[in-house]
Amino acid sequence: MVSLAALLCCLFNVQAQFGEQLIISDDLDAPYQSYPVDLDNDSDIDIVTLFGGDYSIRWMKNLDGKGNFSDPLLINATQFVYLDIDFLDIDSDGDKDILFLGNNPRKLIWIENLDGLGNFGSEQLILEIDFITSYNTLDFDDDGDFDILFNTTDTFSGEIMWIENMDGLGSFGAPISLIDGIDVEFFEPILEDIDNDGDLDILTSLESYSPSIVVWYENSGNVSFDIEHVIHEFQTFVSDFTTIVDLKYVDVDLDGKKDVYFETYHDDFDNITGWCKALNEQGDFDFPEILDNLFMVFANYDLDDDGDVDFLSYTRLPEPLIFWRENLDGLGASFIQRQISTEIDRPIDVDAADFDGDGLLDVLSTSTDDSKVAWYKNTGILDVVENVAFSINMYPNPTSSIVYLNTNEPLASIVMYNVLGTKIKSFPTTSQFDISEVPSGLYFFNIKTVSGLVSTQKIIKK
């Protein structure tokens, strides 16, 4: 009798290797976020950084298109804590202006790029309103200019609103309500055509004193978003405070359809990282697949240029580390962690862009305690190719009690989750374990090897 076994074999080549740390700036205090952007229209990637020491926005010009940067050049020095910032042509003159959300008080402000060369004018107030939490930009009314979508909260209820760019020159109208939440707050809305009907829908999550609910609102025309589709509702038996801390719309398994990637914070259990697979292009999604509960993802890029989505991240414990997770099979099931740098003190932001014009994505880091903005060159294919084979065989499936596990790699951890993303228990890294005590149903096993490979396996408990 042939058992139903979950079998994974991954053969891969290392295709991205990052060079030594190249410091862009380390003499201004407390940088906390950096953005790769072509600010002066010369077709190479500059860097804009927010500094907490003097509450300034500054940019570093890419001097030669090869990753040699100028000293930080001042853009704005008003005493704001900058909560979010974007670069877009607000006044329709062909260059990138700056739009930002400032704190104390909450204001949406734009600054004009005067000449397309990175020389900026004074602040221009768009909106001052309490409790703005985030914003997005889009041509909401299809008239050729950028409007602004934003959400607000007063800790008891939330609202998603938009304001129109009235003339394409940066004069904005009054706020218009789109979705009004009663006893609920909204995670930062994502604008995507989820049902593939040619207009932009809204992906978000409902956050309150009950578990998060990931939802999308259908754009039914005439600026109406009154049809709510639930993607997944998190449940816990002990705690109500499971909340979304990151949400992305990205093709994790490389099947041509965008999936919903999420990270949660849980006050009684581990944080959960996972994704809901898109079943079609009409907005239907599967139950969550658990990726790994031990890392946070800050950017999704194809860092090894192999056509699938890798994850770029950092950690501060047990030591500061910038790293990336290679998507080994293009299916979002197995990853290996690869170190980029430990030469940072309290990393706070990572990103990727091609700073030297060689067609490969380099990595950008910002670390606040050592005041560093730095980049790491992607050198491409290594001279020595690393080959790794990782196989897992879990059986029988279904099972009522004992699960047997065969693998050719030493294991670091085996963690069991239910379909709601709740951690059930951890097991010793042995060749068999007993799940007879758990209720019947479908379960996910997050299996990590000593070398950093990660696999998610499904087992049905009878």
Coordinates of C-alpha atoms in Angstrom, one line a residue:
M1 CA 0.0 0.0 0.0
V2 CA 1.4 3.4 -1.0
S3 CA 0.9 6.1 1.7
L4 CA -0.1 9.6 0.9
A5 CA 3.1 11.5 1.8
A6 CA 4.0 15.1 1.8
L7 CA 7.2 15.1 -0.3
L8 CA 9.4 18.1 -1.0
C9 CA 12.6 18.1 -3.0
C10 CA 14.4 21.3 -3.6
L11 CA 17.5 21.7 -5.8
F12 CA 18.8 25.2 -6.2
N13 CA 21.8 27.4 -7.1
V14 CA 22.8 30.4 -5.2
Q15 CA 22.3 33.3 -7.6
A16 CA 22.6 36.4 -5.4
Q17 CA 25.5 37.3 -3.2
F18 CA 25.9 40.7 -1.6
G19 CA 29.2 42.5 -1.2
E20 CA 30.6 44.5 1.7
Q21 CA 28.8 47.4 3.3
L22 CA 29.2 50.7 1.4
I23 CA 28.3 53.6 3.7
I24 CA 26.3 56.4 2.1
S25 CA 25.9 58.6 5.3
D26 CA 26.9 58.1 8.9
D27 CA 27.3 61.6 10.3
L28 CA 23.7 62.7 10.8
D29 CA 21.8 61.4 13.8
A30 CA 19.1 58.8 13.9
P31 CA 18.1 58.0 10.3
Y32 CA 14.9 55.9 10.4
Q33 CA 13.7 55.4 6.9
S34 CA 15.3 55.5 3.4
Y35 CA 13.7 55.4 -0.1
P36 CA 15.3 54.6 -3.4
V37 CA 14.0 57.1 -6.0
D38 CA 15.2 58.9 -9.1
L39 CA 14.7 62.4 -7.7
D40 CA 16.6 64.4 -10.3
N41 CA 15.4 62.7 -13.5
D42 CA 18.8 61.5 -14.6
S43 CA 17.8 57.8 -14.9
D44 CA 19.7 56.5 -11.9
I45 CA 18.6 55.8 -8.3
D46 CA 19.1 58.4 -5.6
I47 CA 18.2 58.0 -1.9
V48 CA 15.9 60.0 0.3
T49 CA 16.3 59.6 4.0
L50 CA 14.2 60.7 7.0
F51 CA 16.4 61.8 10.0
G52 CA 15.1 61.8 13.5
G53 CA 18.0 63.8 15.0
D54 CA 17.0 67.1 13.4
Y55 CA 13.6 66.0 12.0
S56 CA 14.7 66.6 8.4
I57 CA 14.2 65.1 4.9
R58 CA 17.5 64.9 3.0
W59 CA 18.5 63.2 -0.3
M60 CA 21.8 61.7 -1.5
K61 CA 22.4 62.1 -5.2
N62 CA 23.7 59.2 -7.2
L63 CA 26.6 61.0 -8.7
D64 CA 27.6 58.6 -11.5
G65 CA 24.9 56.0 -11.7
K66 CA 27.3 53.5 -10.2
G67 CA 26.4 53.9 -6.5
N68 CA 28.7 56.8 -5.5
F69 CA 26.6 59.3 -3.6
S70 CA 26.7 62.9 -2.5
D71 CA 26.6 64.1 1.0
P72 CA 23.0 64.5 2.3
L73 CA 21.2 67.5 0.7
L74 CA 18.5 69.2 2.7
I75 CA 14.9 69.1 1.3
N76 CA 12.9 70.1 4.4
A77 CA 13.7 70.9 8.0
T78 CA 10.3 71.6 9.6
Q79 CA 10.1 69.9 13.0
F80 CA 7.9 67.0 12.0
V81 CA 8.0 63.3 12.8
Y82 CA 7.4 62.1 9.2
L83 CA 5.0 59.1 9.4
D84 CA 4.9 58.4 5.6
I85 CA 6.3 59.9 2.4
D86 CA 5.7 59.4 -1.3
F87 CA 7.3 60.7 -4.5
L88 CA 4.9 61.6 -7.4
D89 CA 4.1 64.3 -9.9
I90 CA 1.4 66.2 -8.0
D91 CA 1.4 69.3 -10.2
S92 CA 1.7 67.6 -13.6
D93 CA 5.0 69.2 -14.6
G94 CA 7.0 66.0 -15.3
D95 CA 9.1 65.7 -12.1
K96 CA 8.7 64.0 -8.7
D97 CA 7.3 66.1 -6.0
I98 CA 7.2 65.0 -2.3
L99 CA 4.0 64.1 -0.4
F100 CA 4.2 63.3 3.3
L101 CA 2.2 62.7 6.4
G102 CA 3.5 64.6 9.4
N103 CA 2.7 64.1 13.1
N104 CA 1.8 66.6 15.8
P105 CA -0.5 67.7 14.3
R106 CA -1.4 65.2 11.6
K107 CA -1.0 67.0 8.3
L108 CA -0.8 65.9 4.6
I109 CA 1.7 68.2 2.9
W110 CA 3.4 68.4 -0.5
I111 CA 6.6 70.0 -1.5
E112 CA 7.2 71.0 -5.1
N113 CA 10.2 69.9 -7.1
L114 CA 11.0 73.2 -8.6
D115 CA 13.2 72.3 -11.5
G116 CA 13.2 68.5 -11.8
L117 CA 16.8 68.5 -10.5
G118 CA 16.0 68.1 -6.8
N119 CA 15.6 71.7 -5.7
F120 CA 12.5 72.0 -3.7
G121 CA 10.1 74.8 -2.7
S122 CA 8.1 75.4 0.5
E123 CA 5.5 73.2 2.2
Q124 CA 1.9 73.4 0.8
L125 CA -0.8 72.1 3.1
I126 CA -3.3 69.7 1.6
L127 CA -5.2 68.6 4.7
E128 CA -5.0 68.8 8.5
I129 CA -7.2 66.4 10.3
D130 CA -6.9 64.4 13.5
F131 CA -6.1 60.7 13.5
I132 CA -4.9 60.2 9.9
T133 CA -3.1 56.8 10.1
S134 CA -1.9 56.3 6.5
Y135 CA -2.5 57.3 2.9
N136 CA -2.2 56.1 -0.7
T137 CA -2.1 57.9 -4.0
L138 CA -4.0 57.0 -7.2
D139 CA -5.9 58.5 -10.1
F140 CA -9.2 57.8 -8.4
D141 CA -11.5 59.7 -10.8
D142 CA -9.5 58.8 -14.0
D143 CA -8.8 62.4 -15.0
G144 CA -5.1 62.0 -15.4
D145 CA -3.8 63.3 -12.0
F146 CA -3.1 61.9 -8.6
D147 CA -5.7 61.9 -5.9
I148 CA -5.2 60.8 -2.3
L149 CA -6.9 57.9 -0.4
F150 CA -6.4 57.9 3.3
N151 CA -7.8 56.3 6.5
T152 CA -8.5 57.7 9.9
T153 CA -9.2 56.3 13.4
D154 CA -10.1 57.7 16.8
T155 CA -9.3 54.3 18.4
F156 CA -13.1 53.5 18.5
S157 CA -14.0 53.6 14.8
G158 CA -12.3 54.2 11.5
E159 CA -13.0 55.6 8.1
I160 CA -11.5 55.3 4.6
M161 CA -11.7 58.6 2.6
W162 CA -10.4 60.3 -0.5
I163 CA -9.6 63.8 -1.6
E164 CA -9.6 64.9 -5.3
N165 CA -6.7 66.8 -7.0
M166 CA -9.1 69.4 -8.5
D167 CA -6.9 70.9 -11.2
G168 CA -3.9 68.6 -11.6
L169 CA -1.8 71.4 -10.1
G170 CA -2.0 70.3 -6.5
S171 CA -5.2 72.0 -5.3
F172 CA -7.3 69.5 -3.4
G173 CA -10.9 69.3 -2.6
A174 CA -12.8 68.3 0.6
P175 CA -12.6 64.8 2.1
I176 CA -15.2 62.3 0.7
S177 CA -16.1 59.2 2.8
L178 CA -15.8 55.8 1.1
I179 CA -16.1 53.3 3.9
D180 CA -17.2 54.1 7.4
G181 CA -16.3 51.6 10.1
I182 CA -18.4 51.2 13.3
D183 CA -16.3 50.0 16.2
V184 CA -13.6 49.0 13.8
E185 CA -10.3 50.4 12.6
F186 CA -8.7 49.8 9.1
F187 CA -5.2 48.6 8.3
E188 CA -3.5 50.7 5.7
P189 CA -5.6 50.2 2.5
I190 CA -4.0 48.6 -0.6
L191 CA -5.4 49.5 -4.0
E192 CA -5.5 46.7 -6.5
D193 CA -7.8 45.3 -9.2
I194 CA -8.6 42.2 -7.2
D195 CA -11.6 40.9 -9.3
N196 CA -9.9 41.7 -12.6
D197 CA -12.7 44.0 -13.9
G198 CA -10.6 47.0 -14.8
D199 CA -11.0 49.2 -11.7
L200 CA -9.2 49.4 -8.3
D201 CA -10.6 47.6 -5.3
I202 CA -9.5 48.1 -1.7
L203 CA -7.6 45.4 0.3
T204 CA -7.4 46.0 4.1
S205 CA -8.1 44.4 7.5
L206 CA -10.6 45.2 10.1
E207 CA -8.9 45.8 13.5
S208 CA -10.7 46.1 16.8
Y209 CA -10.9 44.3 20.1
S210 CA -11.6 41.1 18.3
P211 CA -9.3 39.1 16.0
S212 CA -8.3 40.7 12.7
I213 CA -10.5 40.1 9.6
V214 CA -8.7 40.4 6.2
V215 CA -11.2 41.8 3.7
W216 CA -11.4 43.4 0.3
Y217 CA -14.0 45.9 -0.8
E218 CA -15.3 45.7 -4.4
N219 CA -15.3 48.8 -6.5
S220 CA -18.8 48.7 -7.9
G221 CA -18.5 52.0 -9.8
N222 CA -19.5 55.6 -9.0
V223 CA -16.9 55.7 -6.2
S224 CA -18.9 53.0 -4.3
F225 CA -17.2 50.3 -2.1
D226 CA -20.2 48.9 -0.3
I227 CA -19.6 45.2 -1.1
E228 CA -17.3 43.5 1.5
H229 CA -15.6 40.2 0.8
V230 CA -14.0 38.4 3.8
I231 CA -10.7 36.7 2.9
H232 CA -9.9 35.3 6.3
E233 CA -11.0 35.9 9.9
F234 CA -8.4 35.0 12.6
Q235 CA -9.6 33.2 15.6
T236 CA -8.1 32.4 19.0
F237 CA -9.3 30.4 22.0
V238 CA -7.3 32.3 24.6
S239 CA -6.8 35.8 23.3
D240 CA -8.8 38.3 21.2
F241 CA -5.8 40.5 20.3
T242 CA -4.5 39.0 17.1
T243 CA -3.8 41.9 14.8
I244 CA -2.4 42.5 11.4
V245 CA 1.0 44.3 11.3
D246 CA 1.8 43.9 7.6
L247 CA -0.3 43.1 4.6
K248 CA 0.8 42.8 1.0
Y249 CA -0.7 41.7 -2.3
V250 CA 2.0 39.7 -4.2
D251 CA 2.3 36.6 -6.3
V252 CA 4.0 34.3 -3.7
D253 CA 3.8 31.0 -5.7
L254 CA 4.5 32.4 -9.1
D255 CA 1.3 31.2 -10.7
G256 CA 0.3 34.5 -12.3
K257 CA -2.2 35.4 -9.6
K258 CA -1.5 37.7 -6.7
D259 CA -1.9 36.3 -3.3
V260 CA -2.5 37.9 0.1
Y261 CA 0.6 37.9 2.3
F262 CA 0.2 38.8 6.0
E263 CA 2.0 39.1 9.3
T264 CA 0.2 39.1 12.6
Y265 CA 1.0 40.2 16.2
H266 CA -0.5 37.9 18.8
D267 CA -0.3 38.8 22.5
D268 CA -0.4 35.2 23.8
F269 CA 1.2 33.2 21.0
D270 CA 4.0 33.6 18.5
N271 CA 3.7 36.1 15.7
I272 CA 2.5 34.4 12.5
T273 CA 3.7 34.9 8.9
G274 CA 1.6 33.4 6.2
W275 CA -0.3 33.9 2.9
C276 CA -3.7 33.1 1.4
K277 CA -3.4 31.7 -2.1
A278 CA -5.5 33.2 -4.8
L279 CA -7.8 30.6 -6.2
N280 CA -8.8 32.6 -9.2
E281 CA -8.7 36.2 -10.5
Q282 CA -12.1 37.1 -9.2
G283 CA -11.1 37.6 -5.5
D284 CA -11.4 34.1 -4.0
F285 CA -8.6 33.0 -1.7
D286 CA -7.7 29.8 0.1
F287 CA -7.1 29.1 3.8
P288 CA -3.8 30.5 5.1
E289 CA -0.5 28.8 4.6
I290 CA 2.0 29.4 7.4
L291 CA 5.4 30.4 6.1
D292 CA 7.5 31.0 9.2
N293 CA 6.7 32.6 12.6
L294 CA 10.2 33.7 13.4
F295 CA 10.9 36.6 11.0
M296 CA 9.2 39.7 9.8
V297 CA 9.3 40.6 6.1
F298 CA 9.9 44.3 5.1
A299 CA 10.2 44.0 1.4
N300 CA 9.3 41.5 -1.4
Y301 CA 11.7 41.4 -4.3
D302 CA 13.2 38.9 -6.8
L303 CA 16.7 39.3 -5.3
D304 CA 18.3 36.4 -7.1
D305 CA 16.7 37.2 -10.5
D306 CA 15.1 33.8 -10.9
G307 CA 11.5 34.9 -11.5
D308 CA 10.0 34.4 -8.0
V309 CA 9.4 36.5 -4.9
D310 CA 12.1 36.5 -2.2
F311 CA 11.8 38.2 1.2
L312 CA 14.1 40.9 2.5
S313 CA 14.3 41.5 6.2
Y314 CA 16.3 42.3 9.3
T315 CA 16.4 41.3 13.0
R316 CA 17.8 42.9 16.1
L317 CA 18.0 39.8 18.3
P318 CA 20.0 37.9 19.2
E319 CA 22.3 40.2 17.2
P320 CA 21.7 42.8 14.5
L321 CA 21.4 41.1 11.1
I322 CA 20.2 42.1 7.6
F323 CA 19.2 39.0 5.6
W324 CA 17.1 37.7 2.8
R325 CA 15.0 34.5 2.4
E326 CA 15.4 32.8 -0.9
N327 CA 12.2 31.3 -2.4
L328 CA 13.6 27.9 -3.3
D329 CA 10.8 26.4 -5.3
G330 CA 8.8 29.4 -6.5
L331 CA 5.8 28.0 -4.7
G332 CA 6.1 29.8 -1.4
A333 CA 6.7 26.6 0.5
S334 CA 10.4 26.5 1.2
F335 CA 12.9 29.2 2.0
I336 CA 16.5 29.4 3.0
Q337 CA 17.9 32.3 5.0
R338 CA 21.0 34.1 3.6
Q339 CA 23.0 36.7 5.5
I340 CA 23.7 40.1 4.0
S341 CA 25.4 42.1 6.9
T342 CA 25.9 42.3 10.6
E343 CA 27.7 45.7 10.4
I344 CA 24.7 47.6 11.7
D345 CA 23.5 48.8 15.1
R346 CA 19.7 48.7 15.5
P347 CA 18.6 48.2 11.9
I348 CA 15.2 49.9 11.3
D349 CA 14.6 49.8 7.5
V350 CA 15.6 47.8 4.4
D351 CA 14.9 48.2 0.7
A352 CA 16.2 47.2 -2.7
A353 CA 17.0 48.9 -5.9
D354 CA 19.7 48.8 -8.7
F355 CA 22.1 51.5 -7.5
D356 CA 25.0 50.7 -9.9
G357 CA 23.0 50.1 -13.1
D358 CA 24.0 46.5 -13.7
G359 CA 20.5 45.1 -13.8
L360 CA 20.6 43.4 -10.4
L361 CA 18.8 44.5 -7.2
D362 CA 21.2 45.8 -4.5
V363 CA 20.1 46.2 -0.9
L364 CA 19.7 49.4 1.1
S365 CA 19.8 49.5 4.9
T366 CA 19.1 52.2 7.5
S367 CA 20.3 51.7 11.1
T368 CA 19.6 54.3 13.7
D369 CA 22.0 53.8 16.6
D370 CA 25.1 54.0 14.4
S371 CA 23.5 56.6 12.1
K372 CA 24.2 54.6 9.0
V373 CA 22.6 54.6 5.6
A374 CA 24.4 52.0 3.6
W375 CA 24.1 49.8 0.5
Y376 CA 25.3 46.3 -0.5
K377 CA 26.1 45.4 -4.1
N378 CA 24.4 42.4 -5.6
T379 CA 27.4 40.6 -7.3
G380 CA 25.2 38.1 -9.1
I381 CA 26.1 34.5 -9.8
L382 CA 28.9 33.0 -7.6
D383 CA 31.9 31.4 -9.0
V384 CA 31.3 28.5 -6.7
V385 CA 27.8 27.1 -7.0
E386 CA 26.2 25.8 -3.9
N387 CA 23.9 22.8 -4.3
V388 CA 21.5 21.8 -1.6
A389 CA 19.0 19.0 -1.7
F390 CA 16.3 19.0 1.0
S391 CA 13.7 16.3 1.2
I392 CA 10.9 15.7 3.7
N393 CA 8.6 12.7 3.8
M394 CA 5.7 12.9 6.4
Y395 CA 3.4 9.9 6.7
P396 CA 0.8 8.4 7.0
N397 CA -1.5 11.2 5.8
P398 CA -4.3 11.1 7.0
T399 CA -3.4 9.8 10.4
S400 CA -5.1 9.3 13.8
S401 CA -2.0 9.4 16.0
I402 CA 1.6 8.8 15.0
V403 CA 3.3 10.9 12.3
Y404 CA 6.6 9.6 10.9
L405 CA 9.1 12.0 9.4
N406 CA 12.0 11.2 7.1
T407 CA 14.5 13.9 6.0
N408 CA 18.1 14.2 4.8
E409 CA 18.7 17.4 6.8
P410 CA 19.2 17.9 10.6
L411 CA 16.2 19.7 11.9
A412 CA 16.1 22.8 14.2
S413 CA 12.3 22.9 14.9
I414 CA 8.9 21.4 14.2
V415 CA 5.9 23.6 15.0
M416 CA 2.2 22.7 14.4
Y417 CA -0.5 25.2 13.5
N418 CA -4.2 25.0 12.8
V419 CA -5.8 26.4 9.7
L420 CA -6.5 29.7 11.5
G421 CA -2.8 30.3 12.1
T422 CA -2.8 29.5 15.8
K423 CA 0.2 27.7 17.1
I424 CA -0.8 24.3 18.6
K425 CA 2.5 22.9 19.9
S426 CA 6.1 22.3 19.2
F427 CA 7.7 18.8 18.8
P428 CA 11.1 17.4 19.4
T429 CA 13.1 17.1 16.2
T430 CA 12.8 13.3 16.1
S431 CA 11.7 10.9 13.4
Q432 CA 8.2 10.4 14.9
F433 CA 5.7 12.2 17.1
D434 CA 2.1 11.8 18.4
I435 CA -0.8 14.1 17.5
S436 CA -3.6 11.9 18.9
E437 CA -4.5 14.6 21.5
V438 CA -5.4 17.2 19.0
P439 CA -9.0 17.4 17.4
S440 CA -9.6 16.1 13.9
G441 CA -8.9 18.5 11.1
L442 CA -6.3 19.9 8.8
Y443 CA -3.0 21.1 10.3
F444 CA 0.2 22.8 9.1
F445 CA 3.7 21.8 10.2
N446 CA 6.4 24.5 10.0
I447 CA 9.7 22.6 9.7
K448 CA 13.0 24.3 9.9
T449 CA 16.5 22.8 9.3
V450 CA 19.7 23.7 11.1
S451 CA 21.0 25.2 7.8
G452 CA 18.0 27.6 7.5
L453 CA 15.7 25.8 5.1
V454 CA 12.0 26.1 5.9
S455 CA 9.1 23.9 4.7
T456 CA 5.4 23.9 5.4
Q457 CA 3.7 20.5 5.3
K458 CA 0.0 19.6 5.6
I459 CA -1.3 16.7 7.6
I460 CA -5.0 15.6 8.1
K461 CA -5.8 14.3 11.6
K462 CA -8.6 11.7 11.5

